[in-house]
Amino acid sequence: NAGVMQNPRHLVRRRGQEARLRCSPMKGHSHVYWYRQLPEEGLKFMVYLQKENIIDESGMPKERFSAEFPKEGPSILRIQQVVRGDSAAYFCASSPSGLPAYGYTFGSGTRLTVV
Amino acid sequence: AQSVAQPEDQVNVAEGNPLTVKCTYSVSGNPYLFWYVQYPNRGLQFLLKYITGDNLVKGSYGFEAEFNKSQTSFHLKKPSALVSDSALYFCAVREGMDSNYQLIWGAGTKLIIKP
């Protein structure tokens, strides 16, 4: 059981480029959550997805950010036209269910640096 | 509104001494409470959770936490700290309703164990 896999682990982008972050949930998990963590800060919820559906994107910035979780393949968090303020660690978590008794399993994160 | 407070940004403990990392919460229904640990440059790892039952919950690495409903607290404890316990600790809560999937996170407490 490989756990939640995120890649790349580190990503450097110049301002204005696009960043694509990938997350493969644990086997059997169909619920994916994306979080952002700024240095020395806690986790900020971004988006919650199930296969082919966005359930809650209330934490996503209105522009430049999008997420998907297709029927086949990993979940993708896309940031277009990156700016320096997008530099952060982005964590993906998965769970087998959206029910509250389950906690999440986290990936190791993607550290995005915008130069 | 649901919220979680970790009142201490940092806790310093000498190796071998007992440690406590504080967490208080606010939810309108029954809380489901979680503790996670984050080591440097890593994702979050699940430590323990309280769903129902015994108020004292035992988790990984010798940690335990006590659910106190009257004080709305879920403090993390360990009888004897190790240097390797130094990390960032996050408390999280979700309301015990089937439709409520989101975890609400505290800002984190940095635990430093000195030899």
mmCIF file with all atom_site columns, C-alpha atoms in Angstrom, chain B residues 4-14 17-25 33-39 47-48 56-57 62-68 71-82 85-92 106-113:
data_model
loop_
_atom_site.group_PDB
_atom_site.id
_atom_site.type_symbol
_atom_site.label_atom_id
_atom_site.label_alt_id
_atom_site.label_comp_id
_atom_site.label_asym_id
_atom_site.label_entity_id
_atom_site.label_seq_id
_atom_site.pdbx_PDB_ins_code
_atom_site.Cartn_x
_atom_site.Cartn_y
_atom_site.Cartn_z
_atom_site.occupancy
_atom_site.B_iso_or_equiv
_atom_site.pdbx_formal_charge
_atom_site.auth_seq_id
_atom_site.auth_comp_id
_atom_site.auth_asym_id
_atom_site.auth_atom_id
_atom_site.pdbx_PDB_model_num
ATOM 1  C CA . VAL B 1 4   ? -9.924  25.067 16.824 1.00 0.00 ? 4   VAL B CA 1
ATOM 2  C CA . ALA B 1 5   ? -7.427  26.928 18.976 1.00 0.00 ? 5   ALA B CA 1
ATOM 3  C CA . GLN B 1 6   ? -3.900  25.910 19.806 1.00 0.00 ? 6   GLN B CA 1
ATOM 4  C CA . PRO B 1 7   ? -2.968  28.677 22.222 1.00 0.00 ? 7   PRO B CA 1
ATOM 5  C CA . GLU B 1 8   ? 0.771   28.054 22.228 1.00 0.00 ? 8   GLU B CA 1
ATOM 6  C CA . ASP B 1 9   ? 2.875   28.692 19.140 1.00 0.00 ? 9   ASP B CA 1
ATOM 7  C CA . GLN B 1 10  ? 5.759   26.817 20.723 1.00 0.00 ? 10  GLN B CA 1
ATOM 8  C CA . VAL B 1 11  ? 6.284   24.479 23.654 1.00 0.00 ? 11  VAL B CA 1
ATOM 9  C CA . ASN B 1 12  ? 9.732   23.741 25.074 1.00 0.00 ? 12  ASN B CA 1
ATOM 10 C CA . VAL B 1 13  ? 10.280  20.638 27.195 1.00 0.00 ? 13  VAL B CA 1
ATOM 11 C CA . ALA B 1 14  ? 13.366  18.934 28.532 1.00 0.00 ? 14  ALA B CA 1
ATOM 12 C CA . ASN B 1 17  ? 9.850   15.373 31.216 1.00 0.00 ? 17  ASN B CA 1
ATOM 13 C CA . PRO B 1 18  ? 6.126   15.097 30.563 1.00 0.00 ? 18  PRO B CA 1
ATOM 14 C CA . LEU B 1 19  ? 4.745   17.201 27.746 1.00 0.00 ? 19  LEU B CA 1
ATOM 15 C CA . THR B 1 20  ? 1.353   18.744 27.009 1.00 0.00 ? 20  THR B CA 1
ATOM 16 C CA . VAL B 1 21  ? 0.248   20.417 23.805 1.00 0.00 ? 21  VAL B CA 1
ATOM 17 C CA . LYS B 1 22  ? -3.038  22.225 24.246 1.00 0.00 ? 22  LYS B CA 1
ATOM 18 C CA . CYS B 1 23  ? -6.063  22.262 21.986 1.00 0.00 ? 23  CYS B CA 1
ATOM 19 C CA . THR B 1 24  ? -9.537  23.684 22.507 1.00 0.00 ? 24  THR B CA 1
ATOM 20 C CA . TYR B 1 25  ? -12.394 23.526 20.053 1.00 0.00 ? 25  TYR B CA 1
ATOM 21 C CA . LEU B 1 33  ? -11.091 15.244 17.250 1.00 0.00 ? 33  LEU B CA 1
ATOM 22 C CA . PHE B 1 34  ? -7.723  14.469 15.719 1.00 0.00 ? 34  PHE B CA 1
ATOM 23 C CA . TRP B 1 35  ? -4.039  15.057 16.332 1.00 0.00 ? 35  TRP B CA 1
ATOM 24 C CA . TYR B 1 36  ? -1.478  15.018 13.556 1.00 0.00 ? 36  TYR B CA 1
ATOM 25 C CA . VAL B 1 37  ? 2.279   15.497 13.630 1.00 0.00 ? 37  VAL B CA 1
ATOM 26 C CA . GLN B 1 38  ? 4.441   17.049 10.937 1.00 0.00 ? 38  GLN B CA 1
ATOM 27 C CA . TYR B 1 39  ? 8.172   16.474 10.838 1.00 0.00 ? 39  TYR B CA 1
ATOM 28 C CA . LEU B 1 47  ? -1.372  10.354 15.742 1.00 0.00 ? 47  LEU B CA 1
ATOM 29 C CA . LEU B 1 48  ? -4.745  9.647  17.303 1.00 0.00 ? 48  LEU B CA 1
ATOM 30 C CA . LEU B 1 56  ? -8.512  9.033  27.202 1.00 0.00 ? 56  LEU B CA 1
ATOM 31 C CA . VAL B 1 57  ? -7.273  8.067  23.774 1.00 0.00 ? 57  VAL B CA 1
ATOM 32 C CA . GLY B 1 62  ? 3.406   6.860  23.135 1.00 0.00 ? 62  GLY B CA 1
ATOM 33 C CA . PHE B 1 63  ? 1.134   9.883  22.792 1.00 0.00 ? 63  PHE B CA 1
ATOM 34 C CA . GLU B 1 64  ? -2.291  10.146 24.353 1.00 0.00 ? 64  GLU B CA 1
ATOM 35 C CA . ALA B 1 65  ? -4.977  12.789 24.503 1.00 0.00 ? 65  ALA B CA 1
ATOM 36 C CA . GLU B 1 66  ? -7.825  13.448 26.866 1.00 0.00 ? 66  GLU B CA 1
ATOM 37 C CA . PHE B 1 67  ? -11.208 14.599 25.653 1.00 0.00 ? 67  PHE B CA 1
ATOM 38 C CA . ASN B 1 68  ? -12.800 16.999 28.139 1.00 0.00 ? 68  ASN B CA 1
ATOM 39 C CA . GLN B 1 71  ? -13.738 22.374 28.948 1.00 0.00 ? 71  GLN B CA 1
ATOM 40 C CA . THR B 1 72  ? -14.037 21.665 25.210 1.00 0.00 ? 72  THR B CA 1
ATOM 41 C CA . SER B 1 73  ? -10.432 20.562 25.176 1.00 0.00 ? 73  SER B CA 1
ATOM 42 C CA . PHE B 1 74  ? -8.406  17.763 23.655 1.00 0.00 ? 74  PHE B CA 1
ATOM 43 C CA . HIS B 1 75  ? -4.871  18.210 24.983 1.00 0.00 ? 75  HIS B CA 1
ATOM 44 C CA . LEU B 1 76  ? -2.090  15.999 23.679 1.00 0.00 ? 76  LEU B CA 1
ATOM 45 C CA . LYS B 1 77  ? 0.187   14.442 26.284 1.00 0.00 ? 77  LYS B CA 1
ATOM 46 C CA . LYS B 1 78  ? 3.166   12.189 26.680 1.00 0.00 ? 78  LYS B CA 1
ATOM 47 C CA . PRO B 1 79  ? 4.630   11.063 30.029 1.00 0.00 ? 79  PRO B CA 1
ATOM 48 C CA . SER B 1 80  ? 8.279   11.255 28.981 1.00 0.00 ? 80  SER B CA 1
ATOM 49 C CA . ALA B 1 81  ? 9.420   13.372 26.026 1.00 0.00 ? 81  ALA B CA 1
ATOM 50 C CA . LEU B 1 82  ? 12.037  12.292 23.507 1.00 0.00 ? 82  LEU B CA 1
ATOM 51 C CA . ASP B 1 85  ? 9.265   14.155 19.371 1.00 0.00 ? 85  ASP B CA 1
ATOM 52 C CA . SER B 1 86  ? 10.359  17.606 18.221 1.00 0.00 ? 86  SER B CA 1
ATOM 53 C CA . ALA B 1 87  ? 7.967   18.509 15.420 1.00 0.00 ? 87  ALA B CA 1
ATOM 54 C CA . LEU B 1 88  ? 4.913   20.557 14.533 1.00 0.00 ? 88  LEU B CA 1
ATOM 55 C CA . TYR B 1 89  ? 1.652   19.289 16.017 1.00 0.00 ? 89  TYR B CA 1
ATOM 56 C CA . PHE B 1 90  ? -1.791  20.028 14.635 1.00 0.00 ? 90  PHE B CA 1
ATOM 57 C CA . CYS B 1 91  ? -5.154  19.560 16.280 1.00 0.00 ? 91  CYS B CA 1
ATOM 58 C CA . ALA B 1 92  ? -8.243  19.212 14.078 1.00 0.00 ? 92  ALA B CA 1
ATOM 59 C CA . GLY B 1 106 ? -5.538  24.591 14.474 1.00 0.00 ? 106 GLY B CA 1
ATOM 60 C CA . ALA B 1 107 ? -2.564  26.755 13.527 1.00 0.00 ? 107 ALA B CA 1
ATOM 61 C CA . GLY B 1 108 ? -0.102  24.244 14.905 1.00 0.00 ? 108 GLY B CA 1
ATOM 62 C CA . THR B 1 109 ? 2.227   24.114 17.904 1.00 0.00 ? 109 THR B CA 1
ATOM 63 C CA . LYS B 1 110 ? 5.944   23.704 17.504 1.00 0.00 ? 110 LYS B CA 1
ATOM 64 C CA . LEU B 1 111 ? 7.241   21.251 20.080 1.00 0.00 ? 111 LEU B CA 1
ATOM 65 C CA . ILE B 1 112 ? 10.924  21.461 20.934 1.00 0.00 ? 112 ILE B CA 1
ATOM 66 C CA . ILE B 1 113 ? 12.445  18.794 23.140 1.00 0.00 ? 113 ILE B CA 1
#
